[in-house]
Amino acid sequence: MENKYVINWEKYASLARQAAAEGAVLLKNDHQALPLKKETISVFGRIQFHYYKSGTGSGGLVNAKYVVGITDALLEEENLSVNEELAEVYRSWIAEHPFDQGCGWAQEPWCQEEMPLEEKLVEEAAAKSDAAVIVIGRTAGEDRDASAEKGSYLLTDLEEDMLSKVCRAFERVIVVLNVGNIIDMKWVDKYRPSAVLYTWQGGQEGGHSVADVLTGRVNPCGKLADTIAHDISDYPSTENFGGDTFDLYTEDIYVGYRYFETFARDKVLYPFGFGLSYTGFGITCSPAEHRDGETIVRVKVTNTGALPGKEVVQVYVNPPQGKLGKPLRNLAAFAKTKCLVPGEEQELTLKFSDYDIASYDDSGVTGHKSCYVLEKGSYEVYAGTDVRSAEAAGSFEIPETEVISACTEAAGPVRKFERMRVGKGGVLAWEEVPVRTHKMQERVQTETLPDITYTGDKGYTLGEVFDGELSLDEFLAQLSEEDLCCIVRGEGMCSPKVTPGTAAAFGGVTESLQRYGIPCGCCADGPSGIRMDCGTPAFSMPNGTCLACTFDTELSEALYEMEGAELRKNRIDTLLGPGINIHRNPLNGRNFEYFSEDPYLTGMMASAQLKGMARYGVTGTVKHFAANNQEYHRRLLDSVMSERALREIYLRGFEIAVKEGKAYSIMTTYGAINGLWTASNYDLLTTILRKEWNFDGMVMTDWWADLNDEGGPASTDNLAAMVRSQNDVYMVTQDSLTNKDNLMKSLKEGTLKRGALLRSAGNICRMLMKSPVMERSLGRMSEEEKKAGEVMAGEDKVDFDITYHKVDGKLVLDGTEIDTSKGKSVVYGILLDTFGSYTVRLKVKADGSELAQIPVSVFANGHLEGTITINGTNGEWIEIERNIGPLFGPHNYIRLYFAQGGMKIQTVTVELQEEMSRGF
Ligand code: BGC
């Protein structure tokens, strides 16, 4: 029988390839420019040789074993002939103008210098080929937003020049975009290429996926997860995006197509949900039926064209304006067909509940303050293949306004400002946002906490709770104040207590906690594959935007089942992802990690991933809760928004992930919502998340996040505020036993109750008991899983026991045993007392000729710090060195990678260069 724990890498790669291909969105295809036939093509643009598998930052640091580039993949095509001469011109130019990685965190440029094109070169290429493919790439990521400038959201002059020259010389030009999320598209009208294909960042198999779509092996079936407007200034959030200390969400719930379809239809270039196919589809719809709180829409899709393909049906609702005012279109359901051959039909049944289309009344104008309501009137249903062309599919009447769910006022703004609404005659109007009428601090203080009398050590273990022999309360009663303070402090990054190179350990982080049988859980970034900074390879996934554009939850679930297997193999309990923040503005640097401007699509895609991982008993930590919509000043930023916008747009995806995807791990953000830093925001984490949505899992902070009390300043040491709000774990401390924070002091002063700590300890223990680490710690790993470990040990050895060497200013290691043959690497764990920049010095020799090129790459915690290439040294020992860091934690990894054999190493020295402090 097949061992389910042995990863089938071929299946993994093929699912990822399929997902990236089916996420590609074809925006234009004049005169059937695509698919490519048996013909010769010329490929332009340097990114054909440096495929962006993902964006940058924590979500982009997967050590993929390979990344398939676009031209690499096209060259594999038997029926296609690629203009090799042109490819050679690019290769030599790139050798002179290598990829600029920038230096350090968030420093990689968002675009690479393009090769200038001479008219003659383009004309020669045109003379010997049938079509041109232009590849344009962009990246962006954590800690730095995109900008509405050339080289980021806009094309550079050289890219425009390339488009202009190639479009002039060739009759058929296909533009392929390898980008994290949408970019400015004005150039389409200006240069009029025949076809435009968004292929996003498709992970390590991305190049193959592009070739699949270009050649027609996969018929494009991706749909835009975001509206593409004429200009960045057309997005209503642009005006307030990029604030130093706060962003006003004046557009309120009118985000993305909700804004454009209601107020600015003419500003749209490509509507939400849009994407072409190489075939045609006919859609017929029977009128929507509304019964018992549910609406059902039956749609028949027929392939009316000449090629097999898939289609996505989207159902939108136009609710009555009522007193609240509402967007004219709201996505309520979607479904994708199977691959239909020409003439084939499929009937799809799409459903949504009243709650799915209810509006939240944050002012009381309907007479039902703090309730989700269906206002009286006619609800029109639309079905189709994008938000603009979706056609009427019946309607239903709600005779009297109905309360669908009564909630508690929570997390609203304290600052007065105005928000958009639909005014008389459907025009854009403004109204004052209702401010919060309660004091959150009062709720915190009057909260009922677990009342469990301290018993001291009774010899009980968590295993007994796990086995149902003991209640969790009886177990927790044993924990001392110190234990309780330690359990809410996660440790990382790269804690030696869990899988090397991962982001954090949580739970049993001290010896004392471990004596009670509390294991150490492990989490690793995410979202697009596993990040292990010591260099362990992992599979790199298509990015969030790409997966959202598939509109295919089944495919995502199947793909994330493979991710689940890989997490299990690496002994990771939770992936730090999916990232599910809303694409509020196209310039957010982390949009590539997130799915869409629409919360329903976001929530459904997140749930699919969680369900996939759950098949292996692991999960994802859904992040960042909530409104992590800007990278600039992310630690300082207060997102100021109405409670309605918060609930209907920014929390909705999380709510779906909890209710539908059964999420049990959530990460908060660096910033604040309405004055309260999310990692200590009681309303967010207790009133809404726990009390309304019944979430019973664990919440962790983002790494070194700030915390505050209502009205108080933000700091990294107010862990008491964190615990009071029910954010359970602080990520990350270097050492939970000695961490300097206010927990003990607050306990002594009575501002933090033991009960609050017990409540978080319970949440953490429940999470651990759901995770594979629990059984493993009890020595109950199944024979099947153990066997799989042995089978897979040969392929990618995961070294769970890296030795740490203490660096007291300077450390000298013997290098004579290092295997320096081609493709090998060696990893050292180094333990630092002093943080700052370090030098790695190698005493090396090589026997090759003077012209031999023998490189060694030096990585620190997964970052390439540089490659040093030596020539043959005539048998002499020489010293080479590279500065690394700054390094700010005690546990770090240095990896030396040998791309070429031939170097001998005598010693490896690590020495402090300059002491530094983190600066916050
Ligand atoms: C990011 C998180 C990430 C964490 C751990 C932070 O900088 O915001 O998304 O999971 O680091 O790497």
Short mmCIF file of N, CA, C and O in Angstrom, two decimals, residues 144-237:
data_model
loop_
_atom_site.label_atom_id
_atom_site.label_comp_id
_atom_site.label_asym_id
_atom_site.label_seq_id
_atom_site.Cartn_x
_atom_site.Cartn_y
_atom_site.Cartn_z
N ARG A 144 8.52 47.09 2.23
CA ARG A 144 8.63 48.18 1.26
C ARG A 144 7.53 48.03 0.22
O ARG A 144 7.45 47.00 -0.45
N ASP A 145 6.70 49.06 0.14
CA ASP A 145 5.60 49.00 -0.82
C ASP A 145 6.10 49.20 -2.23
O ASP A 145 7.22 49.66 -2.46
N ALA A 146 5.21 48.91 -3.17
CA ALA A 146 5.46 49.32 -4.55
C ALA A 146 5.21 50.83 -4.61
O ALA A 146 4.70 51.42 -3.64
N SER A 147 5.54 51.46 -5.70
CA SER A 147 5.25 52.89 -5.81
C SER A 147 4.69 53.15 -7.20
O SER A 147 4.92 52.36 -8.12
N ALA A 148 3.98 54.27 -7.33
CA ALA A 148 3.36 54.58 -8.63
C ALA A 148 4.42 55.22 -9.52
O ALA A 148 4.21 56.29 -10.09
N GLU A 149 5.55 54.57 -9.61
CA GLU A 149 6.66 55.12 -10.38
C GLU A 149 7.17 54.12 -11.40
O GLU A 149 6.89 52.93 -11.31
N LYS A 150 7.99 54.65 -12.30
CA LYS A 150 8.60 53.77 -13.30
C LYS A 150 9.47 52.75 -12.60
O LYS A 150 10.21 53.10 -11.68
N GLY A 151 9.39 51.52 -13.01
CA GLY A 151 10.20 50.48 -12.37
C GLY A 151 9.45 49.78 -11.27
O GLY A 151 9.93 48.79 -10.71
N SER A 152 8.27 50.30 -10.95
CA SER A 152 7.46 49.62 -9.95
C SER A 152 6.07 49.41 -10.56
O SER A 152 5.89 48.49 -11.36
N TYR A 153 5.12 50.27 -10.23
CA TYR A 153 3.78 50.09 -10.82
C TYR A 153 3.77 50.43 -12.32
O TYR A 153 2.98 49.92 -13.09
N LEU A 154 4.66 51.34 -12.69
CA LEU A 154 4.74 51.75 -14.10
C LEU A 154 5.92 51.07 -14.79
O LEU A 154 6.88 50.67 -14.13
N LEU A 155 5.84 51.00 -16.11
CA LEU A 155 6.96 50.43 -16.85
C LEU A 155 8.12 51.42 -16.88
O LEU A 155 7.93 52.63 -16.80
N THR A 156 9.32 50.88 -17.04
CA THR A 156 10.49 51.76 -17.18
C THR A 156 10.56 52.25 -18.64
O THR A 156 9.90 51.69 -19.53
N ASP A 157 11.38 53.24 -18.88
CA ASP A 157 11.54 53.76 -20.25
C ASP A 157 12.03 52.65 -21.18
O ASP A 157 11.59 52.53 -22.31
N LEU A 158 12.98 51.85 -20.66
CA LEU A 158 13.53 50.79 -21.53
C LEU A 158 12.49 49.71 -21.82
O LEU A 158 12.48 49.13 -22.90
N GLU A 159 11.62 49.45 -20.87
CA GLU A 159 10.55 48.48 -21.13
C GLU A 159 9.58 49.03 -22.18
O GLU A 159 9.13 48.32 -23.08
N GLU A 160 9.28 50.31 -22.06
CA GLU A 160 8.38 50.92 -23.06
C GLU A 160 9.03 50.91 -24.43
O GLU A 160 8.40 50.66 -25.45
N ASP A 161 10.34 51.18 -24.43
CA ASP A 161 11.08 51.19 -25.69
C ASP A 161 11.04 49.79 -26.34
O ASP A 161 10.85 49.66 -27.54
N MET A 162 11.18 48.78 -25.47
CA MET A 162 11.13 47.39 -25.97
C MET A 162 9.75 47.12 -26.59
O MET A 162 9.65 46.60 -27.70
N LEU A 163 8.70 47.53 -25.87
CA LEU A 163 7.35 47.31 -26.38
C LEU A 163 7.15 48.03 -27.71
O LEU A 163 6.62 47.48 -28.68
N SER A 164 7.62 49.26 -27.73
CA SER A 164 7.41 50.08 -28.92
C SER A 164 8.14 49.46 -30.12
O SER A 164 7.54 49.27 -31.19
N LYS A 165 9.40 49.09 -29.93
CA LYS A 165 10.16 48.56 -31.07
C LYS A 165 9.64 47.19 -31.50
O LYS A 165 9.48 46.93 -32.69
N VAL A 166 9.37 46.35 -30.55
CA VAL A 166 8.93 45.00 -30.91
C VAL A 166 7.54 45.05 -31.55
O VAL A 166 7.28 44.36 -32.54
N CYS A 167 6.67 45.88 -31.02
CA CYS A 167 5.31 45.95 -31.59
C CYS A 167 5.35 46.56 -33.00
O CYS A 167 4.50 46.26 -33.83
N ARG A 168 6.34 47.38 -33.25
CA ARG A 168 6.46 47.95 -34.60
C ARG A 168 6.98 46.89 -35.59
O ARG A 168 6.51 46.78 -36.71
N ALA A 169 7.94 46.11 -35.14
CA ALA A 169 8.59 45.18 -36.07
C ALA A 169 7.82 43.87 -36.27
O ALA A 169 7.93 43.24 -37.31
N PHE A 170 7.05 43.46 -35.27
CA PHE A 170 6.35 42.16 -35.37
C PHE A 170 4.85 42.39 -35.54
O PHE A 170 4.28 43.30 -34.95
N GLU A 171 4.23 41.49 -36.26
CA GLU A 171 2.77 41.61 -36.39
C GLU A 171 2.08 41.03 -35.18
O GLU A 171 1.00 41.44 -34.80
N ARG A 172 2.72 40.03 -34.60
CA ARG A 172 2.07 39.32 -33.50
C ARG A 172 2.98 39.38 -32.28
O ARG A 172 4.08 38.81 -32.29
N VAL A 173 2.55 40.12 -31.27
CA VAL A 173 3.36 40.27 -30.06
C VAL A 173 2.54 39.83 -28.86
O VAL A 173 1.40 40.28 -28.66
N ILE A 174 3.12 38.95 -28.07
CA ILE A 174 2.44 38.45 -26.88
C ILE A 174 3.20 38.94 -25.66
O ILE A 174 4.40 38.69 -25.54
N VAL A 175 2.52 39.65 -24.79
CA VAL A 175 3.21 40.15 -23.60
C VAL A 175 2.86 39.25 -22.41
O VAL A 175 1.68 39.03 -22.12
N VAL A 176 3.90 38.77 -21.75
CA VAL A 176 3.71 37.90 -20.59
C VAL A 176 4.18 38.66 -19.35
O VAL A 176 5.32 39.14 -19.32
N LEU A 177 3.32 38.76 -18.37
CA LEU A 177 3.68 39.51 -17.16
C LEU A 177 3.98 38.54 -16.02
O LEU A 177 3.12 37.74 -15.63
N ASN A 178 5.20 38.63 -15.51
CA ASN A 178 5.63 37.79 -14.38
C ASN A 178 5.72 38.75 -13.17
O ASN A 178 6.77 39.25 -12.85
N VAL A 179 4.56 38.99 -12.58
CA VAL A 179 4.45 40.05 -11.57
C VAL A 179 3.70 39.54 -10.34
O VAL A 179 2.92 38.59 -10.44
N GLY A 180 3.91 40.20 -9.20
CA GLY A 180 3.28 39.77 -7.96
C GLY A 180 1.81 40.05 -7.93
O GLY A 180 1.00 39.25 -7.46
N ASN A 181 1.45 41.22 -8.39
CA ASN A 181 0.02 41.52 -8.57
C ASN A 181 -0.11 42.56 -9.67
O ASN A 181 0.86 42.77 -10.40
N ILE A 182 -1.26 43.19 -9.79
CA ILE A 182 -1.49 44.01 -10.98
C ILE A 182 -0.54 45.20 -11.07
O ILE A 182 -0.09 45.73 -10.05
N ILE A 183 -0.26 45.58 -12.31
CA ILE A 183 0.53 46.79 -12.56
C ILE A 183 -0.27 47.69 -13.50
O ILE A 183 -1.30 47.27 -14.04
N ASP A 184 0.22 48.90 -13.70
CA ASP A 184 -0.43 49.84 -14.62
C ASP A 184 -0.49 49.22 -16.02
O ASP A 184 0.48 48.60 -16.47
N MET A 185 -1.63 49.39 -16.71
CA MET A 185 -1.79 48.73 -18.01
C MET A 185 -2.07 49.72 -19.15
O MET A 185 -2.54 49.31 -20.22
N LYS A 186 -1.74 51.00 -18.94
CA LYS A 186 -2.03 51.98 -20.00
C LYS A 186 -1.29 51.66 -21.30
O LYS A 186 -1.73 52.01 -22.38
N TRP A 187 -0.15 50.99 -21.14
CA TRP A 187 0.67 50.70 -22.32
C TRP A 187 -0.02 49.78 -23.32
O TRP A 187 0.34 49.73 -24.48
N VAL A 188 -1.05 49.05 -22.89
CA VAL A 188 -1.70 48.12 -23.83
C VAL A 188 -2.33 48.93 -24.97
O VAL A 188 -2.18 48.60 -26.15
N ASP A 189 -2.97 50.02 -24.63
CA ASP A 189 -3.60 50.86 -25.63
C ASP A 189 -2.59 51.60 -26.49
O ASP A 189 -2.82 51.87 -27.65
N LYS A 190 -1.47 51.90 -25.86
CA LYS A 190 -0.45 52.68 -26.55
C LYS A 190 0.29 51.84 -27.60
O LYS A 190 0.50 52.29 -28.71
N TYR A 191 0.68 50.62 -27.23
CA TYR A 191 1.50 49.82 -28.16
C TYR A 191 0.71 48.70 -28.85
O TYR A 191 1.18 48.09 -29.77
N ARG A 192 -0.46 48.43 -28.34
CA ARG A 192 -1.36 47.45 -28.94
C ARG A 192 -0.73 46.10 -29.28
O ARG A 192 -0.76 45.65 -30.43
N PRO A 193 -0.13 45.44 -28.30
CA PRO A 193 0.33 44.07 -28.57
C PRO A 193 -0.90 43.20 -28.86
O PRO A 193 -2.03 43.57 -28.50
N SER A 194 -0.68 42.05 -29.50
CA SER A 194 -1.84 41.22 -29.87
C SER A 194 -2.42 40.51 -28.66
O SER A 194 -3.62 40.28 -28.57
N ALA A 195 -1.55 40.09 -27.76
CA ALA A 195 -2.06 39.32 -26.60
C ALA A 195 -1.35 39.76 -25.33
O ALA A 195 -0.18 40.17 -25.36
N VAL A 196 -2.09 39.72 -24.23
CA VAL A 196 -1.51 40.08 -22.92
C VAL A 196 -1.93 39.02 -21.92
O VAL A 196 -3.11 38.70 -21.78
N LEU A 197 -0.92 38.47 -21.24
CA LEU A 197 -1.18 37.37 -20.31
C LEU A 197 -0.52 37.67 -18.96
O LEU A 197 0.70 37.80 -18.87
N TYR A 198 -1.35 37.79 -17.92
CA TYR A 198 -0.81 37.90 -16.57
C TYR A 198 -0.50 36.49 -16.08
O TYR A 198 -1.41 35.65 -16.01
N THR A 199 0.76 36.23 -15.74
CA THR A 199 1.05 34.88 -15.24
C THR A 199 1.49 34.89 -13.78
O THR A 199 1.83 33.86 -13.22
N TRP A 200 1.52 36.09 -13.18
CA TRP A 200 1.83 36.26 -11.76
C TRP A 200 3.19 35.66 -11.43
O TRP A 200 4.06 35.53 -12.28
N GLN A 201 3.37 35.28 -10.19
CA GLN A 201 4.61 34.61 -9.77
C GLN A 201 4.21 33.18 -9.42
O GLN A 201 3.55 32.93 -8.42
N GLY A 202 4.61 32.28 -10.29
CA GLY A 202 4.01 30.93 -10.23
C GLY A 202 4.82 29.90 -9.48
O GLY A 202 4.61 28.71 -9.66
N GLY A 203 5.79 30.33 -8.63
CA GLY A 203 6.57 29.34 -7.89
C GLY A 203 7.59 28.66 -8.78
O GLY A 203 7.82 29.06 -9.92
N GLN A 204 8.18 27.60 -8.27
CA GLN A 204 9.32 27.00 -8.96
C GLN A 204 8.97 26.35 -10.30
O GLN A 204 9.81 26.16 -11.14
N GLU A 205 7.70 26.03 -10.49
CA GLU A 205 7.28 25.42 -11.76
C GLU A 205 6.74 26.46 -12.74
O GLU A 205 6.22 26.13 -13.81
N GLY A 206 6.86 27.74 -12.34
CA GLY A 206 6.21 28.82 -13.09
C GLY A 206 6.50 28.84 -14.58
O GLY A 206 5.58 29.03 -15.39
N GLY A 207 7.75 28.65 -14.97
CA GLY A 207 8.10 28.71 -16.39
C GLY A 207 7.32 27.67 -17.20
O GLY A 207 6.80 27.95 -18.29
N HIS A 208 7.20 26.47 -16.63
CA HIS A 208 6.43 25.43 -17.32
C HIS A 208 4.98 25.86 -17.50
O HIS A 208 4.38 25.62 -18.55
N SER A 209 4.44 26.47 -16.46
CA SER A 209 3.03 26.87 -16.53
C SER A 209 2.82 27.90 -17.64
O SER A 209 1.82 27.86 -18.36
N VAL A 210 3.77 28.81 -17.77
CA VAL A 210 3.64 29.83 -18.82
C VAL A 210 3.66 29.13 -20.18
O VAL A 210 2.82 29.42 -21.06
N ALA A 211 4.61 28.19 -20.35
CA ALA A 211 4.68 27.48 -21.63
C ALA A 211 3.39 26.70 -21.88
O ALA A 211 2.90 26.64 -23.01
N ASP A 212 2.82 26.12 -20.83
CA ASP A 212 1.57 25.36 -21.00
C ASP A 212 0.47 26.24 -21.59
O ASP A 212 -0.29 25.82 -22.45
N VAL A 213 0.40 27.48 -21.09
CA VAL A 213 -0.67 28.36 -21.56
C VAL A 213 -0.35 28.91 -22.95
O VAL A 213 -1.21 28.94 -23.84
N LEU A 214 0.91 29.29 -23.16
CA LEU A 214 1.27 29.87 -24.46
C LEU A 214 1.04 28.87 -25.59
O LEU A 214 0.62 29.23 -26.67
N THR A 215 1.34 27.60 -25.31
CA THR A 215 1.21 26.60 -26.37
C THR A 215 -0.20 26.02 -26.45
O THR A 215 -0.50 25.26 -27.36
N GLY A 216 -1.04 26.37 -25.48
CA GLY A 216 -2.42 25.88 -25.52
C GLY A 216 -2.61 24.52 -24.88
O GLY A 216 -3.70 23.96 -24.91
N ARG A 217 -1.54 23.97 -24.28
CA ARG A 217 -1.72 22.71 -23.57
C ARG A 217 -2.71 22.93 -22.43
O ARG A 217 -3.50 22.07 -22.08
N VAL A 218 -2.62 24.10 -21.83
CA VAL A 218 -3.64 24.51 -20.86
C VAL A 218 -4.37 25.71 -21.47
O VAL A 218 -3.74 26.69 -21.86
N ASN A 219 -5.67 25.59 -21.55
CA ASN A 219 -6.47 26.70 -22.06
C ASN A 219 -6.66 27.70 -20.92
O ASN A 219 -7.12 27.30 -19.85
N PRO A 220 -6.30 28.96 -21.12
CA PRO A 220 -6.38 29.88 -19.98
C PRO A 220 -7.77 29.91 -19.35
O PRO A 220 -8.77 29.97 -20.06
N CYS A 221 -7.79 29.86 -18.03
CA CYS A 221 -9.08 29.86 -17.35
C CYS A 221 -8.99 30.64 -16.04
O CYS A 221 -9.82 30.50 -15.17
N GLY A 222 -7.92 31.47 -15.90
CA GLY A 222 -7.79 32.32 -14.72
C GLY A 222 -8.62 33.58 -14.91
O GLY A 222 -8.89 34.02 -16.03
N LYS A 223 -9.06 34.13 -13.78
CA LYS A 223 -9.90 35.34 -13.80
C LYS A 223 -9.31 36.35 -12.84
O LYS A 223 -8.80 35.97 -11.77
N LEU A 224 -9.40 37.62 -13.20
CA LEU A 224 -8.79 38.65 -12.34
C LEU A 224 -9.39 38.63 -10.94
O LEU A 224 -10.61 38.69 -10.77
N ALA A 225 -8.50 38.62 -9.95
CA ALA A 225 -8.95 38.70 -8.56
C ALA A 225 -8.97 40.15 -8.09
O ALA A 225 -9.26 40.44 -6.93
N ASP A 226 -8.64 41.06 -9.01
CA ASP A 226 -8.62 42.50 -8.71
C ASP A 226 -9.06 43.27 -9.94
O ASP A 226 -8.83 42.83 -11.06
N THR A 227 -9.62 44.44 -9.70
CA THR A 227 -10.00 45.31 -10.82
C THR A 227 -8.77 46.03 -11.33
O THR A 227 -7.99 46.56 -10.53
N ILE A 228 -8.61 46.08 -12.65
CA ILE A 228 -7.53 46.91 -13.20
C ILE A 228 -8.16 48.20 -13.72
O ILE A 228 -8.96 48.18 -14.67
N ALA A 229 -7.82 49.29 -13.06
CA ALA A 229 -8.37 50.59 -13.45
C ALA A 229 -7.38 51.30 -14.38
O ALA A 229 -6.24 50.86 -14.54
N HIS A 230 -7.82 52.40 -14.98
CA HIS A 230 -6.94 53.16 -15.88
C HIS A 230 -5.68 53.61 -15.17
O HIS A 230 -4.58 53.47 -15.66
N ASP A 231 -5.87 54.18 -14.01
CA ASP A 231 -4.74 54.85 -13.37
C ASP A 231 -4.77 54.56 -11.87
O ASP A 231 -5.83 54.35 -11.30
N ILE A 232 -3.58 54.58 -11.28
CA ILE A 232 -3.51 54.29 -9.85
C ILE A 232 -4.37 55.28 -9.04
O ILE A 232 -4.95 54.92 -8.02
N SER A 233 -4.49 56.51 -9.56
CA SER A 233 -5.27 57.50 -8.81
C SER A 233 -6.77 57.17 -8.86
O SER A 233 -7.56 57.75 -8.11
N ASP A 234 -7.16 56.25 -9.73
CA ASP A 234 -8.58 55.88 -9.79
C ASP A 234 -9.01 55.02 -8.60
O ASP A 234 -10.20 54.92 -8.31
N TYR A 235 -8.06 54.36 -7.96
CA TYR A 235 -8.42 53.53 -6.80
C TYR A 235 -8.71 54.47 -5.63
O TYR A 235 -7.87 55.32 -5.30
N PRO A 236 -9.85 54.33 -5.01
CA PRO A 236 -10.23 55.32 -4.00
C PRO A 236 -9.31 55.32 -2.78
O PRO A 236 -9.26 56.30 -2.04
N SER A 237 -8.57 54.24 -2.54
CA SER A 237 -7.70 54.21 -1.37
C SER A 237 -6.37 54.92 -1.63
O SER A 237 -5.63 55.22 -0.69
#
